[in-house]
Structure formats: C-alpha cells, structure tokens
PDB file of N, CA and C in Angstrom:
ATOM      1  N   UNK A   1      -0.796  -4.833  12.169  1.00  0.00           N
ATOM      2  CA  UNK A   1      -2.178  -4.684  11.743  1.00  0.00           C
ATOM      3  C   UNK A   1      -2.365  -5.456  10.435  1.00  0.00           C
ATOM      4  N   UNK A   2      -3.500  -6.268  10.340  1.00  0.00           N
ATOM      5  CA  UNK A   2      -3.506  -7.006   9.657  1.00  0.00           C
ATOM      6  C   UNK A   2      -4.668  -5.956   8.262  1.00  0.00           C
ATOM      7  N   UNK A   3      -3.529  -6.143   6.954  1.00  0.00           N
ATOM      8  CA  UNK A   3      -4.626  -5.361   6.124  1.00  0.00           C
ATOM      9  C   UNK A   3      -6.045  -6.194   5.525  1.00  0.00           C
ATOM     10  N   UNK A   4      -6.592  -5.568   5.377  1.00  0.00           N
ATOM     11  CA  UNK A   4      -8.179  -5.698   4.721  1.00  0.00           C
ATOM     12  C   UNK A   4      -8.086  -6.129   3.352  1.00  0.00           C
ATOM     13  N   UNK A   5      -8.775  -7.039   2.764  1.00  0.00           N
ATOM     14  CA  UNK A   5      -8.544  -7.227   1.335  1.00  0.00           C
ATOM     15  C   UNK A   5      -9.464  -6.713   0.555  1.00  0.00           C
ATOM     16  N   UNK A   6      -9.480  -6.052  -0.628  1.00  0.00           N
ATOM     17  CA  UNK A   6     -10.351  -5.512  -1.803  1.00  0.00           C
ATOM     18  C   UNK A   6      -9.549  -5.980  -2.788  1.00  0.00           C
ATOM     19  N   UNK A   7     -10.740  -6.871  -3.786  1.00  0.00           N
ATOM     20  CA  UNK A   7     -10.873  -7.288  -5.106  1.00  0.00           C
ATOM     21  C   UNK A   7     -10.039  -6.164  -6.206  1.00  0.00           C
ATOM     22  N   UNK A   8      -9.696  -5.731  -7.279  1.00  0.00           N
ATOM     23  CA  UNK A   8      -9.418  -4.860  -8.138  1.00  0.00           C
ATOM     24  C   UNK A   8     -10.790  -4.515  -8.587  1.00  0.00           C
ATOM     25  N   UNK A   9     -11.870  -4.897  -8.540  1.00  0.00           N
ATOM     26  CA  UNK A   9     -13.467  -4.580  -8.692  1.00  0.00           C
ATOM     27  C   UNK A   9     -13.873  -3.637  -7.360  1.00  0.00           C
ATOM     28  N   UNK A  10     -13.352  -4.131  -6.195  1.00  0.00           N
ATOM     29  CA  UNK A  10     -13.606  -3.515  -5.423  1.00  0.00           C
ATOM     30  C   UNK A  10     -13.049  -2.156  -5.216  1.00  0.00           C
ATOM     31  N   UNK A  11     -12.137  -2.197  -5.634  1.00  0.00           N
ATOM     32  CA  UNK A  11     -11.065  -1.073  -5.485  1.00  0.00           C
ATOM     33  C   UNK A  11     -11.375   0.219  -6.556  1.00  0.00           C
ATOM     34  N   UNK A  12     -11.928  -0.034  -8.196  1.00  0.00           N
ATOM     35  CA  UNK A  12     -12.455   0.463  -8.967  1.00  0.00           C
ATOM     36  C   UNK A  12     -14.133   1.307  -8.544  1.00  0.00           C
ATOM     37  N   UNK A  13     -14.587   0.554  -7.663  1.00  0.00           N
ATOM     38  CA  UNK A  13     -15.944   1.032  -7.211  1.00  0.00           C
ATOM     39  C   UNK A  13     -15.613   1.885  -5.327  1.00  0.00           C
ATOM     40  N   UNK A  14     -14.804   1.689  -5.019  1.00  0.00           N
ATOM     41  CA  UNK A  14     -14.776   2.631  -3.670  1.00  0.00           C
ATOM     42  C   UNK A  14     -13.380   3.143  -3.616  1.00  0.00           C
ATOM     43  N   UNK A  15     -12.955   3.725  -4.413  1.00  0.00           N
ATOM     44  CA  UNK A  15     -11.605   3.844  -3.964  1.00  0.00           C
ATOM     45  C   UNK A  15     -11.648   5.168  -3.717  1.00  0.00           C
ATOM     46  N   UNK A  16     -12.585   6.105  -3.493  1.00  0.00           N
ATOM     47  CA  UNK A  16     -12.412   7.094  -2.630  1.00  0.00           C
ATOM     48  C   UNK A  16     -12.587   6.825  -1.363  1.00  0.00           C
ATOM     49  N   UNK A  17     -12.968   5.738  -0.678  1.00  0.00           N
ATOM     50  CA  UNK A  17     -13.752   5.504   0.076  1.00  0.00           C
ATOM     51  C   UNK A  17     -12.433   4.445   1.150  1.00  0.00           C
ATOM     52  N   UNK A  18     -11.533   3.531   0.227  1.00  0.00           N
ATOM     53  CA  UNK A  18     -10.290   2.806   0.446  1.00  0.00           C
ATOM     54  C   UNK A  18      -9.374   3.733   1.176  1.00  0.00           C
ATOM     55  N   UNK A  19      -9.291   4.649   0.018  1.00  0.00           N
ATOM     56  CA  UNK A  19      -8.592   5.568   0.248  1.00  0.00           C
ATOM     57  C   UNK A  19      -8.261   6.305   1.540  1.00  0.00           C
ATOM     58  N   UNK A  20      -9.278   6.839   2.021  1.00  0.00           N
ATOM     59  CA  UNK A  20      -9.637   7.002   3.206  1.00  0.00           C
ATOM     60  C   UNK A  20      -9.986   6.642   4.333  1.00  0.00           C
ATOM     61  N   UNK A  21      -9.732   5.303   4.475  1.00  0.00           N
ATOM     62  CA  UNK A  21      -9.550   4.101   5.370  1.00  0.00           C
ATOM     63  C   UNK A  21      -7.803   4.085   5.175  1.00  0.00           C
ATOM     64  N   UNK A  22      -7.185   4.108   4.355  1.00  0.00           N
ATOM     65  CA  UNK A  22      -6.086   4.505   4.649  1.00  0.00           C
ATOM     66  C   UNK A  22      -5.446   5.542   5.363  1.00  0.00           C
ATOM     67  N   UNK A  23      -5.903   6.554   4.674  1.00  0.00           N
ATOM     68  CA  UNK A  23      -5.102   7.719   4.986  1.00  0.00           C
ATOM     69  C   UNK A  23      -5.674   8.451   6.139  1.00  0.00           C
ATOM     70  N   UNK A  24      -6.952   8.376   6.445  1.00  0.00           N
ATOM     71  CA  UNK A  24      -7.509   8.864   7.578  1.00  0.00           C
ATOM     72  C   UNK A  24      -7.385   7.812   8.970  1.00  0.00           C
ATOM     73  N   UNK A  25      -7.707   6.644   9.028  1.00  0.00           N
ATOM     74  CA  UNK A  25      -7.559   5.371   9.682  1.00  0.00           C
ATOM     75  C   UNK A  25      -6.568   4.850   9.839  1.00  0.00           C
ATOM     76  N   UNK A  26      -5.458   4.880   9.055  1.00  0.00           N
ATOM     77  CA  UNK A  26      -4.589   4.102   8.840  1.00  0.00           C
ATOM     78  C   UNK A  26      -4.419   2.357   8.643  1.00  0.00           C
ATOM     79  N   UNK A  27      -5.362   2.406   7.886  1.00  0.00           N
ATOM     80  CA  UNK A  27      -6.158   0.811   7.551  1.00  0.00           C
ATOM     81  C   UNK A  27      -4.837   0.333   6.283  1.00  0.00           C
ATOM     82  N   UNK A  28      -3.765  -0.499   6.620  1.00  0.00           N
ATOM     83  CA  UNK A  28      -3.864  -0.788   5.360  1.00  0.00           C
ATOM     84  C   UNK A  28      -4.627  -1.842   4.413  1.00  0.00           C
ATOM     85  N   UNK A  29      -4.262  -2.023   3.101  1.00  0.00           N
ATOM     86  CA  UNK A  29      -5.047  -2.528   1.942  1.00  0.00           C
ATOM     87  C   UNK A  29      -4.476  -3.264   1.025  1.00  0.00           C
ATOM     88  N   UNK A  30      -4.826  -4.834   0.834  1.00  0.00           N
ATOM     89  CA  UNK A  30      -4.488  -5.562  -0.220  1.00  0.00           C
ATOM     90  C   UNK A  30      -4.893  -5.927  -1.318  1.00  0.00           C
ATOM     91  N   UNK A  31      -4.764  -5.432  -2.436  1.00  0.00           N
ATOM     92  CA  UNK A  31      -5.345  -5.154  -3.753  1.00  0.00           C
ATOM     93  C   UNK A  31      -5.187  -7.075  -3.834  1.00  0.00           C
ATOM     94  N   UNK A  32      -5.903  -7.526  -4.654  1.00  0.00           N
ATOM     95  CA  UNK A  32      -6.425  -9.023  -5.137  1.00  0.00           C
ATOM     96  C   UNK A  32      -7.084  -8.976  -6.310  1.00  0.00           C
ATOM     97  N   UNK A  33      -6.189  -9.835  -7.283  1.00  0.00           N
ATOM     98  CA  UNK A  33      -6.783 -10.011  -8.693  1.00  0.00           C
ATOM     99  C   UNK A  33      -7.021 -11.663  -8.471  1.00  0.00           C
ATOM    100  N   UNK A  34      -8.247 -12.291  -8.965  1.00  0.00           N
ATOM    101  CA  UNK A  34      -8.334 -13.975  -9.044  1.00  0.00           C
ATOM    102  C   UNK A  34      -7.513 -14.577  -7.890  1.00  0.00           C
ATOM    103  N   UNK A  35      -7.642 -13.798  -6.489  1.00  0.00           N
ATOM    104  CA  UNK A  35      -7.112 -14.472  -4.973  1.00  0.00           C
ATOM    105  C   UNK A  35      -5.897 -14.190  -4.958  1.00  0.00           C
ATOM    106  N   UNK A  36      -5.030 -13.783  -5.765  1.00  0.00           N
ATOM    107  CA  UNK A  36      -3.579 -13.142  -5.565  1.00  0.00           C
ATOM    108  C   UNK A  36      -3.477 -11.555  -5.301  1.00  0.00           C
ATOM    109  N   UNK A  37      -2.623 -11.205  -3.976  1.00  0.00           N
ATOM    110  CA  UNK A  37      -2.850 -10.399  -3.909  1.00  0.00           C
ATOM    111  C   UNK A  37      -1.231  -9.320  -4.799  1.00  0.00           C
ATOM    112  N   UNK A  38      -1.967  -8.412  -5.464  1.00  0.00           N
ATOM    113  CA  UNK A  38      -1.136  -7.777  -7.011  1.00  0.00           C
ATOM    114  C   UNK A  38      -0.135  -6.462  -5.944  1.00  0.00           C
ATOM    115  N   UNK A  39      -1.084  -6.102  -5.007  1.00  0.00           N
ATOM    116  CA  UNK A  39      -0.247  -4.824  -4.516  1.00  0.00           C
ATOM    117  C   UNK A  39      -0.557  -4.837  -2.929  1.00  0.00           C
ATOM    118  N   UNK A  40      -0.010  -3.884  -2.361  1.00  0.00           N
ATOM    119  CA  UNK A  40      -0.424  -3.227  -0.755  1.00  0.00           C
ATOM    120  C   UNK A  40      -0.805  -2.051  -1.035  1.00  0.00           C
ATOM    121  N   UNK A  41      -1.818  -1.118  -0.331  1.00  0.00           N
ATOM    122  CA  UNK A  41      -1.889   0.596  -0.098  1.00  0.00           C
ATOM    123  C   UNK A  41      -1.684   0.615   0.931  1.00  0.00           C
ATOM    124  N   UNK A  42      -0.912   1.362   1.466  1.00  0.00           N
ATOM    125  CA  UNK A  42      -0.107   1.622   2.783  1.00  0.00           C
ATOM    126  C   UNK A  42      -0.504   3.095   2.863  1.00  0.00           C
ATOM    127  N   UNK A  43      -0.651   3.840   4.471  1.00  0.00           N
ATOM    128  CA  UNK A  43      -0.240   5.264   4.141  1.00  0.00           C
ATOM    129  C   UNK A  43       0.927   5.918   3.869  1.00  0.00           C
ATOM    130  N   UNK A  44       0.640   7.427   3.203  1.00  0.00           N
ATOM    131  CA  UNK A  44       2.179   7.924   3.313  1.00  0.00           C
ATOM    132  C   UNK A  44       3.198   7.710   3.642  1.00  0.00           C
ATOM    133  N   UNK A  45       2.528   8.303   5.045  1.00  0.00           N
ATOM    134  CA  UNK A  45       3.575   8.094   5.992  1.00  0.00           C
ATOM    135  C   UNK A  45       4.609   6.929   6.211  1.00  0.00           C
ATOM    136  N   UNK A  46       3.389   5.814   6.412  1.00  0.00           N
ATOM    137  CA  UNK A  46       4.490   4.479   6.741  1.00  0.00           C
ATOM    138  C   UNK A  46       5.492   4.108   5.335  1.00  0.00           C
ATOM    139  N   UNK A  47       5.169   4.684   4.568  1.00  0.00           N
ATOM    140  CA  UNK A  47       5.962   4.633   2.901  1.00  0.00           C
ATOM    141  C   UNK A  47       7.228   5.247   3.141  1.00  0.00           C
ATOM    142  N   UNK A  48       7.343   6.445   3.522  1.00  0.00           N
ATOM    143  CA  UNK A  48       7.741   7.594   3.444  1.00  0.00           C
ATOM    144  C   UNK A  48       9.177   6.807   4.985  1.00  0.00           C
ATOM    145  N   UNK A  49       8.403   6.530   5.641  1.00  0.00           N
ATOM    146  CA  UNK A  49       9.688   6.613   6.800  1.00  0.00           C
ATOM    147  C   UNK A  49      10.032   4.896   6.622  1.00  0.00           C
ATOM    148  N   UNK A  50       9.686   3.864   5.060  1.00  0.00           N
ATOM    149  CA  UNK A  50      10.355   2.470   5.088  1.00  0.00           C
ATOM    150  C   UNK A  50      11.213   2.926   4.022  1.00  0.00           C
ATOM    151  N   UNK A  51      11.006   4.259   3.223  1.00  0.00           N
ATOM    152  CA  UNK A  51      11.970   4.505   2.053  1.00  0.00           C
ATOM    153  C   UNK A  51      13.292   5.407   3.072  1.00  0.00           C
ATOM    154  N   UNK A  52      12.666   5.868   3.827  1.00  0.00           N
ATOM    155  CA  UNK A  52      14.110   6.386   4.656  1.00  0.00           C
ATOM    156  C   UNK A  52      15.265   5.672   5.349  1.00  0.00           C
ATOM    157  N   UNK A  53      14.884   4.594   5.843  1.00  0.00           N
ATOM    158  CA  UNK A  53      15.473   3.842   6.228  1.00  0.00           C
ATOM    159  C   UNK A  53      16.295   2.873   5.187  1.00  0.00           C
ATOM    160  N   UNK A  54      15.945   2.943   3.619  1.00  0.00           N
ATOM    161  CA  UNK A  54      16.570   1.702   2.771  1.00  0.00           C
ATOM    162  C   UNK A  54      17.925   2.163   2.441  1.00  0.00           C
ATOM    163  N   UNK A  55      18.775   1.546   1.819  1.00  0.00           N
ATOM    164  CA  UNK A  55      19.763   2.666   1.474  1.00  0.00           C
ATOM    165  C   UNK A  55      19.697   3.223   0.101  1.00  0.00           C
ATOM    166  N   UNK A  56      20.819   4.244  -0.219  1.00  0.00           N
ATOM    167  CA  UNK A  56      20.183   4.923  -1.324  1.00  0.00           C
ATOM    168  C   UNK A  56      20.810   3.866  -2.396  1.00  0.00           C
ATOM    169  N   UNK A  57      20.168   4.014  -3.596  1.00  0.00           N
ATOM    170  CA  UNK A  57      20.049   3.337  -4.585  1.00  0.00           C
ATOM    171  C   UNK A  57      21.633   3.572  -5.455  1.00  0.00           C
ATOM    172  N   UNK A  58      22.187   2.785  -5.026  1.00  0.00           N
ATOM    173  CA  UNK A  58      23.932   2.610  -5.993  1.00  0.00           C
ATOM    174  C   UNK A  58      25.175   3.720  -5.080  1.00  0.00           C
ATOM    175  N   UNK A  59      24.778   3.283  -3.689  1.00  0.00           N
ATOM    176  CA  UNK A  59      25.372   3.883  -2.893  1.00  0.00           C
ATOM    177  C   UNK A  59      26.550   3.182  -2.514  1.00  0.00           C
ATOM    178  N   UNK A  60      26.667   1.824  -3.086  1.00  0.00           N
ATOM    179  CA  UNK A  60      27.893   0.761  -2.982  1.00  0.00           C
ATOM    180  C   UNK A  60      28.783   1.105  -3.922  1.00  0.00           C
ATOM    181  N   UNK A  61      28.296   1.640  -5.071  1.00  0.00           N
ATOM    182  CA  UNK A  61      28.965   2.140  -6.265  1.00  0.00           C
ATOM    183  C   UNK A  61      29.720   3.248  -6.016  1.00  0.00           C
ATOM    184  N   UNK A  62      29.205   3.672  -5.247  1.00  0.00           N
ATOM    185  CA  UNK A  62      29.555   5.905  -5.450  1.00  0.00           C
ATOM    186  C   UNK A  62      30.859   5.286  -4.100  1.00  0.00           C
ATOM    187  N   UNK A  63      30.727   4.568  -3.145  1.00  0.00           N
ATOM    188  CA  UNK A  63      32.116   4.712  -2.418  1.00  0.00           C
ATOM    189  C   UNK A  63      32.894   3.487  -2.823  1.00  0.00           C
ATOM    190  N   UNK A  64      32.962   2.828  -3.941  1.00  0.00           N
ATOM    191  CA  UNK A  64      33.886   2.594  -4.620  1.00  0.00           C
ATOM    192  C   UNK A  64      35.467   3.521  -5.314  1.00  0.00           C
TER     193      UNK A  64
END
C-alpha cells in the first residue's frame, strides 16, 4: 500500500484526523518537510509485529 503524503503543515492542522486514517483505515503516512520525506506513521500494529521480528538489541554480545 502505497502511503499518502502530508506536508509537516499538514500534519500540524489534521492530525487528529491523519491519525485516524491510520489507525482506523490502516492508511499509512509520509510526513514531508520542503519535498523530503522526514518520517512514516504506520499503525501499531504493523510497528509492533516489524519490532518482533528484529533481533534484540546486543544480542551478539550477550552470547559471546
């Protein structure tokens, strides 16, 4: 799914509204400052089950 882009202007004036194109829709969202885009809003969820899958953070270390 291809996300939707909002300005950082845009995002300041509807972001209850973003918001909920996310999280209700599952729309995601590309934040854009001067045509670069600065961030993604993703839902939870899809957050939640790409952090499960990463490995844990200095887990190369600990079975050293």
């Amino acid at each position: 799914m291809e996300p939707k882009t909002y300005t950082t202007i845009d995002l300041r004036k509807q972001m209850g509204e973003i918001l909920d194109r996310t999280r209700i829709a599952g729309e995601p969202a590309a934040i854009t400052r001067k045509g670069k885009t600065l961030a993604y809003l993703v839902p939870a969820e899809w957050f939640e089950q790409y952090m499960a899958r990463q490995p844990s953070v200095g887990a190369d270390q600990d079975a050293a």
